[in-house]
Amino acid sequence: MTKKYTINRVFVKTVIIFFITVFTMAQNKSLKSFESNFENLNFNNRVAFFQSLNPKQLSENDKANYYYLLGKTYYQNGKGNYALEYFMKAKEVYKIQKNYDKIIELNLTIAEIKRLSNYAYKDYKYLLDEAVAYAKEKKNIPLLCTTYKEIGNSLLEKIPVKSIDYYQKAKLENKKVNDSLFEAKLNMNIGLVYAEDLHQFKKARSYYASALQYFQKHNLTEYISYNYINTASIFRKEKKYDSAIATYNKADKLYVKNYQTNNKILLYRLMSETYKDMKNYKKAIEYSDRQKVYENIANEKEQLKAIRDIDVKYQTKENKHEIIWLKSTLKKGGMVIILLLVVLVLIILGYQNLRKKKKIAEQEKLIEIQKFENILKQQELHEIDILLEGQEKERIKIANDLHDNLGSLLATLKLNFQNLKLRKGERKDEEDQLYDTTDALLEEAYQKVRGIAHTKNAGVIGNEGLVPAIQNIAKKITIPNKLIVHVIPFGLDERLENAIEVSIFRMVQEILTNAIKHAEASEINIHLTQHQQSLNIIVEDNGKGFNPKKVDKKEGMGLTNIEKKVEQMGGTFTIDSFEGKGTSIIIDIPL
């Protein structure tokens, strides 16, 4: 009986160990595949992958790599507090393995985090000194270059000239390995010192231009964005504010994969400050609001506090020469089998729970992104409403003043001249001619004032025409990477009657407003085609569409009013839309 029981125990133990071994090998293989594709994945995909793994089931080598890559993921997304904790965990495993290359590499990263968290240079200088000594001993040129660069970054604000010395040291060492990207980054840093600390803008521009040439050649949008931000700051210092804003906008249009949140916070803060310098307070507030949106995502103050708490925690352990690692020693005898069975059950349950958590996390992230997009859209719509409202009030005021004051004055003056002409029975021919000329000039002035007053509702149409007016509003509501509005005119070579132009402009304006607020479209096309005796307008979007028959008349008063106006003009109004397939609105008006 005892022998049979022993055999069963051995068999069960063997089976469980086999399954755990297979599961562990699968995770290790999956991690290696993930590492090779790491740079091509976004933050959400990286986090989702890490959530699918259990680090306790990884080998020591892969466990260290797991913590290192997870820290790198959070660091590149602007979450330094999470990153530091995982880097520290990775460092502890590397210490056990005596993997000094990785330890030194992590020391550099930890030094960078502390620098960005406003630590004094002396508080982390020992990490950089160790890296320099190790790199020289091992003759590791790339490591030595990177360390010199980080020392330069640390000295930038306090001793800028010394900072340049270290950048130049790094460039000199880099010539031994010819890393062109690293040299371009160094040129950026040297240019930054000359611009921000030494105020030698000519030298700064020279280094920025050299770096930008390489970044553009290799389409490195992240570094191109940083280059534009630095260049714009020079324009700002020179009080060339328009050039600064134009360059900041170029940076804003670029997609930055890593450190995107921090990049946007910096960019929008600088743009807000520049608009303040220009006394354009409306724009300054707008970009300050955009900055706050990203700051709410970043929670930078909380991150800095968390970084210091984590640092104190791990620094204390290092000072006491303690290495914390996961201690999971199983008891001898029958407890081994029981614990392995429990672990196996927990793994199965944990995997199922992990899948649920992954779905919830993805949904929460999607909701967060949608909220952010809605905030930006509302800001754009609010800006457009204020702009149009202000223009409309100003136009009406000017037109009414012209019509009511100057118009009536000219009319009275004209009448007086006519009466004077009738009453004066005998005068010379020269005086007759003078009266006639003055009367004609008054008539011309009066007609011009009446013409201006009659276009008071036309806005920019009165001066520019229908197509430029619609192109102008399309440009205003276009949001880079969110909404593109195209205007395609054909055959509109001559101006239409003013009343028709005004009506069409208002119709297109209302349709665009509906598309932005309700359609959730990313692209809108406006076709304006003039035939011999008719004008055809098509406004189509790629939004979510709707069923025109189910539209509530109270909610759809805008489209209802357009339809009535088109009927008054003797035209036709058609809505072609299906749910999920976009919307096309077609208007035909006889000329």
Coordinates of C-alpha atoms in Angstrom, one line a residue:
M1 CA 0.0 0.0 0.0
T2 CA 2.8 2.4 0.9
K3 CA 4.8 1.6 -2.2
K4 CA 1.7 2.2 -4.4
Y5 CA 1.1 5.5 -2.7
T6 CA 4.7 6.5 -3.2
I7 CA 4.6 5.8 -6.9
N8 CA 1.4 7.8 -7.3
R9 CA 3.0 10.7 -5.5
V10 CA 6.0 10.6 -7.7
F11 CA 3.8 10.4 -10.8
V12 CA 1.6 13.4 -9.8
K13 CA 4.7 15.4 -8.9
T14 CA 6.3 14.6 -12.3
V15 CA 3.1 15.6 -14.2
I16 CA 2.7 18.9 -12.3
I17 CA 6.4 19.8 -12.8
F18 CA 6.1 18.9 -16.5
F19 CA 3.1 21.3 -17.0
I20 CA 4.8 24.1 -15.1
T21 CA 8.0 23.6 -17.1
V22 CA 6.1 23.7 -20.4
F23 CA 4.2 26.8 -19.2
T24 CA 7.4 28.5 -18.1
M25 CA 9.2 27.7 -21.4
A26 CA 6.2 29.1 -23.4
Q27 CA 6.3 32.3 -21.4
N28 CA 10.1 32.7 -21.8
K29 CA 9.8 32.2 -25.6
S30 CA 6.9 34.7 -25.7
L31 CA 9.0 37.3 -23.9
K32 CA 11.9 36.9 -26.3
S33 CA 9.5 37.4 -29.3
F34 CA 8.1 40.4 -27.6
E35 CA 11.5 41.9 -26.9
S36 CA 12.5 41.7 -30.6
N37 CA 9.3 43.6 -31.5
F38 CA 9.3 46.0 -28.6
E39 CA 10.0 49.3 -30.4
N40 CA 7.2 48.7 -32.9
L41 CA 4.5 48.4 -30.2
N42 CA 2.5 51.2 -28.5
F43 CA 2.0 51.6 -24.8
N44 CA -1.3 49.8 -24.5
N45 CA 0.0 46.7 -26.5
R46 CA 3.1 46.5 -24.3
V47 CA 1.1 46.7 -21.0
A48 CA -1.4 44.2 -22.2
F49 CA 1.4 41.7 -23.0
F50 CA 3.0 42.2 -19.5
Q51 CA -0.3 41.5 -17.9
S52 CA -0.5 38.2 -19.7
L53 CA 2.7 37.0 -18.1
N54 CA 3.5 35.9 -14.6
P55 CA 7.1 36.9 -13.7
K56 CA 7.3 34.2 -11.0
Q57 CA 7.1 31.6 -13.7
L58 CA 10.0 33.1 -15.6
S59 CA 13.7 32.1 -15.4
E60 CA 16.0 34.5 -13.5
N61 CA 17.4 35.9 -16.8
D62 CA 13.9 36.4 -18.3
K63 CA 12.6 37.8 -15.0
A64 CA 15.2 40.5 -15.0
N65 CA 14.4 41.3 -18.7
Y66 CA 10.7 41.3 -17.8
Y67 CA 11.2 44.0 -15.2
Y68 CA 13.6 46.0 -17.3
L69 CA 11.3 46.1 -20.3
L70 CA 8.2 46.9 -18.1
G71 CA 10.2 49.8 -16.6
K72 CA 11.2 51.0 -20.1
T73 CA 7.5 50.9 -21.2
Y74 CA 6.4 53.1 -18.4
Y75 CA 9.4 55.4 -18.7
Q76 CA 8.7 56.1 -22.4
N77 CA 5.1 56.9 -21.5
G78 CA 6.1 59.6 -19.0
K79 CA 5.4 57.5 -15.9
G80 CA 8.8 57.7 -14.1
N81 CA 7.5 56.5 -10.7
Y82 CA 6.3 53.2 -12.1
A83 CA 9.5 52.9 -14.2
L84 CA 11.8 53.5 -11.3
E85 CA 10.2 50.7 -9.2
Y86 CA 10.6 48.1 -12.0
F87 CA 14.1 49.2 -12.9
M88 CA 15.1 48.7 -9.2
K89 CA 13.5 45.2 -9.3
A90 CA 15.5 44.4 -12.5
K91 CA 18.7 45.7 -10.9
E92 CA 18.3 43.4 -7.9
V93 CA 18.0 40.3 -10.1
Y94 CA 21.0 41.5 -12.2
K95 CA 23.0 41.8 -8.9
I96 CA 22.2 38.2 -8.1
Q97 CA 23.3 37.1 -11.6
K98 CA 26.4 39.5 -11.4
N99 CA 25.4 40.9 -14.7
Y100 CA 27.4 44.2 -14.3
D101 CA 26.8 45.4 -17.9
K102 CA 23.0 45.6 -17.2
I103 CA 23.6 47.0 -13.7
I104 CA 25.6 49.9 -15.1
E105 CA 23.1 50.5 -17.9
L106 CA 20.3 50.7 -15.3
N107 CA 22.4 53.1 -13.2
L108 CA 22.5 55.5 -16.1
T109 CA 18.7 55.3 -16.5
I110 CA 18.1 55.8 -12.8
A111 CA 20.5 58.8 -12.8
E112 CA 18.4 60.2 -15.7
I113 CA 15.2 59.7 -13.8
K114 CA 16.6 61.5 -10.7
R115 CA 17.9 64.4 -12.8
L116 CA 14.4 64.8 -14.4
S117 CA 12.9 64.6 -10.8
N118 CA 15.0 67.6 -9.7
Y119 CA 17.5 65.7 -7.6
A120 CA 20.8 67.5 -7.0
Y121 CA 23.7 66.3 -9.2
K122 CA 25.7 65.2 -6.1
D123 CA 22.9 62.8 -5.0
Y124 CA 23.4 60.6 -8.0
K125 CA 26.9 61.5 -9.2
Y126 CA 28.3 58.2 -7.8
L127 CA 26.2 56.3 -10.3
L128 CA 27.8 58.2 -13.2
D129 CA 31.3 57.9 -11.8
E130 CA 30.9 54.1 -11.5
A131 CA 29.7 54.0 -15.1
V132 CA 32.7 56.0 -16.4
A133 CA 35.2 53.7 -14.5
Y134 CA 33.4 50.6 -15.7
A135 CA 33.3 51.7 -19.3
K136 CA 37.0 52.6 -19.4
E137 CA 37.9 49.3 -17.7
K138 CA 35.9 47.3 -20.2
K139 CA 36.8 49.6 -23.1
N140 CA 33.1 49.9 -23.8
I141 CA 33.0 53.0 -26.1
P142 CA 29.2 53.3 -26.5
L143 CA 28.7 53.1 -22.7
L144 CA 31.4 55.8 -22.1
C145 CA 29.8 58.1 -24.7
T146 CA 26.3 57.7 -23.2
T147 CA 27.7 58.4 -19.7
Y148 CA 29.5 61.5 -20.8
K149 CA 26.3 62.7 -22.4
E150 CA 24.3 62.1 -19.2
I151 CA 27.0 64.0 -17.2
G152 CA 26.6 66.9 -19.7
N153 CA 22.9 66.8 -19.2
S154 CA 23.3 67.0 -15.4
L155 CA 25.6 70.0 -15.6
L156 CA 23.6 71.9 -18.2
E157 CA 21.8 74.3 -15.9
K158 CA 24.5 74.9 -13.2
I159 CA 27.7 74.8 -15.3
P160 CA 26.8 75.1 -19.0
V161 CA 30.4 75.5 -20.3
K162 CA 31.4 72.3 -18.4
S163 CA 28.3 70.7 -19.9
I164 CA 29.6 71.4 -23.4
D165 CA 33.0 70.0 -22.5
Y166 CA 31.4 66.6 -21.7
Y167 CA 29.3 66.7 -24.9
Q168 CA 32.5 67.3 -26.9
K169 CA 34.2 64.4 -25.0
A170 CA 31.3 62.2 -26.0
K171 CA 31.6 63.3 -29.6
L172 CA 35.3 62.6 -29.6
E173 CA 34.8 59.1 -28.3
N174 CA 31.9 58.5 -30.6
K175 CA 34.2 58.9 -33.6
K176 CA 35.7 55.5 -32.8
V177 CA 32.3 53.8 -33.4
N178 CA 30.8 56.3 -35.9
D179 CA 27.2 56.3 -34.4
S180 CA 25.6 59.1 -36.5
L181 CA 22.4 59.1 -34.6
F182 CA 24.2 59.6 -31.3
E183 CA 26.2 62.5 -32.8
A184 CA 23.0 64.2 -34.0
K185 CA 21.6 63.9 -30.5
L186 CA 24.7 65.5 -29.1
N187 CA 24.5 68.3 -31.5
M188 CA 20.9 68.9 -30.3
N189 CA 22.1 69.1 -26.7
I190 CA 25.1 71.4 -27.5
G191 CA 22.7 73.7 -29.5
L192 CA 20.4 73.8 -26.4
V193 CA 23.2 75.0 -24.2
Y194 CA 24.1 77.7 -26.6
A195 CA 20.5 78.8 -27.0
E196 CA 19.2 78.6 -23.4
D197 CA 22.2 79.3 -21.2
L198 CA 24.8 81.1 -23.3
H199 CA 22.4 83.0 -25.6
Q200 CA 24.6 82.5 -28.6
F201 CA 21.7 81.9 -31.1
K202 CA 23.8 81.7 -34.2
K203 CA 25.9 78.8 -32.8
A204 CA 22.7 77.2 -31.5
R205 CA 21.0 77.3 -34.9
S206 CA 24.1 75.8 -36.5
Y207 CA 24.0 72.7 -34.2
Y208 CA 20.2 72.4 -34.5
A209 CA 20.4 72.5 -38.3
S210 CA 23.1 69.7 -38.4
A211 CA 21.0 67.5 -36.1
L212 CA 17.7 68.2 -38.1
Q213 CA 19.4 67.2 -41.3
Y214 CA 20.1 63.7 -40.0
F215 CA 16.6 63.4 -38.3
Q216 CA 14.8 64.3 -41.4
K217 CA 16.9 62.0 -43.6
H218 CA 15.9 59.1 -41.4
N219 CA 12.3 60.3 -40.7
L220 CA 12.8 60.3 -36.9
T221 CA 9.7 62.3 -36.1
E222 CA 10.2 62.3 -32.4
Y223 CA 13.6 64.0 -32.6
I224 CA 12.3 66.3 -35.4
S225 CA 9.6 67.5 -33.0
Y226 CA 12.2 68.3 -30.3
N227 CA 14.3 70.1 -32.8
Y228 CA 11.3 72.3 -33.9
I229 CA 10.5 73.1 -30.2
N230 CA 14.1 74.2 -29.5
T231 CA 14.2 76.3 -32.7
A232 CA 10.9 77.9 -31.9
S233 CA 12.3 78.9 -28.5
I234 CA 15.1 80.8 -30.2
F235 CA 12.5 82.7 -32.2
R236 CA 10.7 83.5 -29.0
K237 CA 13.8 84.9 -27.3
E238 CA 14.3 87.1 -30.4
K239 CA 10.7 88.2 -30.1
K240 CA 9.8 86.8 -33.5
Y241 CA 6.6 85.4 -32.1
D242 CA 4.9 84.6 -35.4
S243 CA 7.9 82.5 -36.5
A244 CA 7.9 80.8 -33.1
I245 CA 4.2 79.9 -33.2
A246 CA 4.6 78.6 -36.8
T247 CA 7.5 76.3 -35.7
Y248 CA 5.6 75.1 -32.6
N249 CA 2.7 74.2 -34.8
K250 CA 5.1 72.1 -37.0
A251 CA 6.1 70.2 -33.9
D252 CA 2.5 69.7 -32.9
K253 CA 1.6 68.1 -36.2
L254 CA 4.2 65.3 -35.7
Y255 CA 3.4 62.0 -34.1
V256 CA 5.6 61.3 -31.1
K257 CA 5.5 57.7 -30.1
N258 CA 7.6 57.8 -26.9
Y259 CA 7.2 60.4 -24.1
Q260 CA 4.2 61.8 -25.9
T261 CA 2.4 63.1 -22.8
N262 CA 5.4 65.0 -21.5
N263 CA 6.1 66.3 -25.1
K264 CA 2.6 67.8 -25.3
I265 CA 2.7 69.3 -21.8
L266 CA 6.0 71.1 -22.7
L267 CA 4.8 72.1 -26.2
Y268 CA 1.4 73.6 -25.1
R269 CA 3.0 75.4 -22.1
L270 CA 5.5 77.1 -24.4
M271 CA 2.8 78.0 -27.0
S272 CA 0.6 79.4 -24.2
E273 CA 3.4 81.5 -22.9
T274 CA 4.3 82.7 -26.5
Y275 CA 0.7 83.8 -27.1
K276 CA 0.8 85.7 -23.8
D277 CA 3.9 87.5 -25.0
M278 CA 1.9 88.4 -28.1
K279 CA -1.0 89.6 -25.9
N280 CA -3.3 87.1 -27.7
Y281 CA -4.9 86.0 -24.4
K282 CA -7.6 84.0 -26.1
K283 CA -5.1 81.6 -27.7
A284 CA -3.0 81.6 -24.5
I285 CA -6.0 80.3 -22.5
E286 CA -6.8 77.7 -25.2
Y287 CA -3.3 76.2 -25.1
S288 CA -3.2 76.4 -21.4
D289 CA -6.3 74.3 -21.3
R290 CA -4.8 71.8 -23.7
Q291 CA -1.7 71.6 -21.4
K292 CA -4.0 70.9 -18.4
V293 CA -5.7 68.0 -20.2
Y294 CA -2.3 66.3 -20.7
E295 CA -1.2 67.2 -17.1
N296 CA -4.3 65.4 -15.8
I297 CA -3.1 62.3 -17.6
A298 CA 0.5 62.7 -16.4
N299 CA -0.1 63.6 -12.7
E300 CA 3.5 64.8 -12.6
K301 CA 3.6 66.0 -9.0
E302 CA 2.3 62.7 -7.8
Q303 CA 4.9 60.9 -9.9
L304 CA 7.8 63.0 -8.4
K305 CA 6.6 62.2 -4.9
A306 CA 6.3 58.5 -5.8
I307 CA 9.8 58.5 -7.3
R308 CA 11.3 59.9 -4.1
D309 CA 9.4 57.4 -1.9
I310 CA 10.6 54.5 -4.1
D311 CA 14.2 55.8 -4.1
V312 CA 14.3 56.1 -0.3
K313 CA 12.9 52.6 0.0
Y314 CA 15.5 51.0 -2.3
Q315 CA 18.4 53.3 -1.2
T316 CA 17.9 52.2 2.4
K317 CA 18.1 48.6 1.3
E318 CA 21.3 49.2 -0.6
N319 CA 22.9 51.0 2.3
K320 CA 22.2 47.9 4.5
H321 CA 23.6 45.6 1.8
E322 CA 20.3 43.8 1.5
I323 CA 19.2 42.2 -1.8
I324 CA 15.4 41.7 -1.8
W325 CA 14.3 38.8 -4.1
L326 CA 11.3 36.5 -4.2
K327 CA 11.8 33.7 -1.7
S328 CA 9.5 30.8 -2.5
T329 CA 11.0 27.7 -0.9
L330 CA 8.6 24.7 -0.7
K331 CA 8.4 22.5 2.3
K332 CA 9.5 18.9 2.1
G333 CA 7.2 15.9 2.0
G334 CA 3.5 16.0 1.2
M335 CA 3.3 19.8 1.3
V336 CA 5.2 20.0 -2.0
I337 CA 2.5 18.2 -3.9
I338 CA -0.3 20.1 -2.3
L339 CA 1.3 23.5 -3.0
L340 CA 2.0 22.6 -6.6
L341 CA -1.6 21.6 -7.1
V342 CA -2.7 24.9 -5.5
V343 CA -0.3 26.8 -7.7
L344 CA -1.6 25.1 -10.8
V345 CA -5.2 25.9 -9.9
L346 CA -4.3 29.5 -9.1
I347 CA -2.5 29.8 -12.5
I348 CA -5.6 28.6 -14.4
L349 CA -7.9 30.9 -12.3
G350 CA -5.4 33.8 -12.6
Y351 CA -5.2 33.4 -16.4
Q352 CA -9.0 33.7 -16.7
N353 CA -9.1 36.6 -14.3
L354 CA -6.2 38.2 -16.3
R355 CA -8.2 38.1 -19.5
K356 CA -11.1 39.8 -17.8
K357 CA -8.9 42.5 -16.4
K358 CA -7.2 43.0 -19.7
K359 CA -10.6 43.7 -21.4
I360 CA -11.6 46.1 -18.6
A361 CA -8.3 47.9 -18.9
E362 CA -8.7 48.3 -22.7
Q363 CA -12.3 49.6 -22.3
E364 CA -11.2 52.1 -19.6
K365 CA -8.3 53.3 -21.9
L366 CA -10.7 53.7 -24.8
I367 CA -13.1 55.7 -22.7
E368 CA -10.2 57.9 -21.5
I369 CA -9.1 58.6 -25.1
Q370 CA -12.7 59.4 -26.2
K371 CA -13.1 61.8 -23.3
F372 CA -9.9 63.6 -24.4
E373 CA -11.0 63.8 -28.0
N374 CA -14.3 65.2 -27.0
I375 CA -12.6 67.9 -24.9
L376 CA -10.5 68.9 -27.9
K377 CA -13.6 69.0 -30.2
Q378 CA -15.5 71.0 -27.7
Q379 CA -12.7 73.5 -27.5
E380 CA -12.6 73.9 -31.3
L381 CA -16.4 74.3 -31.5
H382 CA -16.4 76.8 -28.7
E383 CA -13.6 78.8 -30.4
I384 CA -15.5 78.8 -33.7
D385 CA -18.8 79.9 -32.1
I386 CA -17.1 82.8 -30.3
L387 CA -15.3 83.8 -33.5
L388 CA -18.4 83.8 -35.7
E389 CA -20.5 85.5 -33.1
G390 CA -18.0 88.3 -32.7
Q391 CA -17.6 88.7 -36.4
E392 CA -21.4 88.8 -36.9
K393 CA -21.9 91.4 -34.2
E394 CA -19.1 93.6 -35.5
R395 CA -20.4 93.4 -39.1
I396 CA -24.0 94.3 -38.1
K397 CA -22.8 97.2 -36.0
I398 CA -20.6 98.7 -38.8
A399 CA -23.3 98.1 -41.4
N400 CA -26.0 99.7 -39.2
D401 CA -23.8 102.7 -38.4
L402 CA -23.1 103.2 -42.1
H403 CA -26.7 102.9 -43.1
D404 CA -28.3 104.8 -40.2
N405 CA -25.7 107.6 -39.7
L406 CA -23.5 108.2 -42.7
G407 CA -26.2 107.0 -45.2
S408 CA -28.8 109.4 -43.9
L409 CA -26.3 112.2 -43.7
L410 CA -25.4 111.7 -47.4
A411 CA -29.0 111.5 -48.4
T412 CA -29.8 114.8 -46.6
L413 CA -26.7 116.5 -48.1
K414 CA -27.8 115.3 -51.6
L415 CA -31.3 116.7 -51.1
N416 CA -29.9 120.1 -50.0
F417 CA -27.8 120.4 -53.1
Q418 CA -30.7 119.6 -55.3
N419 CA -32.9 122.3 -53.5
L420 CA -30.0 124.8 -53.8
K421 CA -29.8 124.0 -57.5
L422 CA -33.5 124.6 -58.1
R423 CA -33.7 127.9 -56.1
K424 CA -30.8 129.6 -57.7
G425 CA -32.3 130.9 -60.8
E426 CA -29.4 132.9 -62.2
R427 CA -25.8 131.7 -62.0
K428 CA -22.9 131.2 -64.2
D429 CA -22.2 128.1 -66.3
E430 CA -19.1 127.3 -64.2
E431 CA -21.3 127.2 -61.0
D432 CA -23.8 124.9 -62.9
Q433 CA -21.1 122.5 -63.7
L434 CA -19.8 122.5 -60.1
Y435 CA -23.2 121.8 -58.7
D436 CA -23.7 118.9 -61.2
T437 CA -20.3 117.3 -60.4
T438 CA -20.9 117.6 -56.6
D439 CA -24.4 116.1 -57.0
A440 CA -23.0 113.1 -59.0
L441 CA -20.3 112.5 -56.4
L442 CA -22.9 112.5 -53.6
E443 CA -25.1 110.1 -55.5
E444 CA -22.1 107.7 -56.0
A445 CA -21.1 107.8 -52.3
Y446 CA -24.7 107.3 -51.2
Q447 CA -25.1 104.2 -53.4
K448 CA -21.8 102.7 -52.1
V449 CA -22.9 103.1 -48.5
R450 CA -26.3 101.4 -49.3
G451 CA -24.4 98.6 -51.0
I452 CA -22.2 98.0 -47.9
A453 CA -25.2 98.1 -45.6
H454 CA -27.1 95.6 -47.7
T455 CA -24.2 93.1 -47.4
K456 CA -24.2 93.3 -43.6
N457 CA -25.3 89.7 -43.2
A458 CA -22.8 88.3 -45.7
G459 CA -19.7 88.5 -43.6
V460 CA -16.6 87.6 -45.5
I461 CA -18.7 86.8 -48.5
G462 CA -19.3 90.5 -49.2
N463 CA -15.6 91.0 -49.9
E464 CA -14.2 87.6 -50.9
G465 CA -16.9 85.6 -52.4
L466 CA -18.6 82.2 -51.7
V467 CA -15.7 79.8 -52.4
P468 CA -13.0 81.7 -50.3
A469 CA -15.5 82.1 -47.5
I470 CA -16.2 78.4 -47.4
Q471 CA -12.5 77.5 -47.7
N472 CA -11.8 79.8 -44.8
I473 CA -14.3 78.2 -42.4
A474 CA -13.1 74.7 -43.6
K475 CA -9.6 75.7 -42.6
K476 CA -10.8 76.9 -39.2
I477 CA -12.5 73.7 -38.2
T478 CA -9.9 71.3 -39.5
I479 CA -8.1 69.6 -36.6
P480 CA -4.8 67.9 -37.6
N481 CA -5.0 64.1 -37.3
K482 CA -8.7 64.4 -36.1
L483 CA -10.8 66.1 -38.8
I484 CA -9.9 67.1 -42.4
V485 CA -12.3 69.3 -44.4
H486 CA -11.8 69.5 -48.2
V487 CA -13.4 72.1 -50.5
I488 CA -13.7 71.2 -54.2
P489 CA -15.1 74.0 -56.4
F490 CA -15.9 73.7 -60.1
G491 CA -17.2 76.2 -62.6
L492 CA -17.6 79.1 -60.1
D493 CA -15.6 81.6 -62.2
E494 CA -17.9 84.6 -61.5
R495 CA -19.6 85.9 -58.4
L496 CA -23.2 84.9 -57.8
E497 CA -26.0 87.3 -56.6
N498 CA -25.1 88.4 -53.0
A499 CA -28.3 87.0 -51.4
I500 CA -27.7 83.5 -53.0
E501 CA -24.0 83.5 -51.8
V502 CA -25.1 84.4 -48.2
S503 CA -27.8 81.7 -48.1
I504 CA -25.5 79.0 -49.4
F505 CA -22.7 80.0 -47.0
R506 CA -25.2 79.7 -44.0
M507 CA -26.4 76.3 -45.2
V508 CA -22.9 74.9 -45.6
Q509 CA -22.0 76.3 -42.2
E510 CA -25.0 74.6 -40.5
I511 CA -24.3 71.3 -42.2
L512 CA -20.6 71.4 -41.1
T513 CA -21.7 72.2 -37.5
N514 CA -24.0 69.1 -37.5
A515 CA -21.3 66.9 -38.9
I516 CA -18.8 67.9 -36.2
K517 CA -21.3 67.6 -33.3
H518 CA -23.1 64.5 -34.3
A519 CA -21.4 62.5 -37.1
E520 CA -18.0 61.9 -35.4
A521 CA -16.5 62.2 -38.8
S522 CA -12.7 62.3 -39.6
E523 CA -13.1 63.6 -43.2
I524 CA -15.7 66.0 -44.8
N525 CA -15.8 66.9 -48.5
I526 CA -17.6 70.0 -49.8
H527 CA -18.3 69.9 -53.6
L528 CA -19.5 73.2 -55.2
T529 CA -20.4 72.8 -58.9
Q530 CA -21.9 75.5 -61.1
H531 CA -23.7 74.4 -64.3
Q532 CA -25.2 76.9 -66.8
Q533 CA -28.5 77.4 -65.0
S534 CA -28.0 75.7 -61.6
L535 CA -25.7 75.3 -58.6
N536 CA -25.0 71.9 -57.1
I537 CA -23.7 71.5 -53.5
I538 CA -22.7 68.2 -52.0
V539 CA -21.5 67.9 -48.4
E540 CA -20.4 64.3 -47.6
D541 CA -18.7 62.9 -44.5
N542 CA -17.4 59.5 -43.4
G543 CA -19.1 59.7 -40.0
K544 CA -21.5 57.2 -38.3
G545 CA -24.5 58.2 -40.4
F546 CA -28.2 58.1 -39.4
N547 CA -31.6 57.2 -40.6
P548 CA -33.2 60.4 -41.9
K549 CA -36.7 59.0 -41.3
K550 CA -36.0 58.7 -37.6
V551 CA -34.7 62.2 -37.0
D552 CA -36.7 64.1 -34.3
K553 CA -37.9 67.3 -35.9
K554 CA -37.2 69.2 -32.7
E555 CA -33.6 67.9 -32.7
G556 CA -33.1 68.4 -36.4
M557 CA -34.3 72.0 -36.8
G558 CA -31.1 73.0 -38.6
L559 CA -31.6 70.6 -41.5
T560 CA -35.4 71.4 -41.5
N561 CA -34.6 75.1 -41.9
I562 CA -32.2 74.4 -44.7
E563 CA -34.7 72.3 -46.5
K564 CA -37.3 75.1 -46.2
K565 CA -34.8 77.8 -47.4
V566 CA -33.9 75.6 -50.5
E567 CA -37.6 75.2 -51.3
Q568 CA -38.1 79.0 -51.2
M569 CA -35.2 79.3 -53.6
G570 CA -36.9 76.8 -56.0
G571 CA -34.3 74.1 -55.4
T572 CA -34.2 70.5 -54.1
F573 CA -32.8 69.1 -50.8
T574 CA -31.8 65.5 -50.4
I575 CA -30.2 63.5 -47.5
D576 CA -28.5 60.3 -48.4
S577 CA -27.4 58.5 -45.2
F578 CA -27.3 55.1 -43.6
E579 CA -26.2 54.2 -40.1
G580 CA -22.5 53.3 -40.1
K581 CA -21.9 54.5 -43.7
G582 CA -21.6 58.2 -43.5
T583 CA -23.9 61.0 -44.8
S584 CA -24.2 62.9 -48.1
I585 CA -26.4 66.1 -48.3
I586 CA -27.2 67.2 -51.8
I587 CA -28.6 70.7 -52.7
D588 CA -29.6 71.8 -56.2
I589 CA -30.5 75.5 -56.6
P590 CA -31.5 77.2 -59.9
L591 CA -29.6 80.4 -60.9

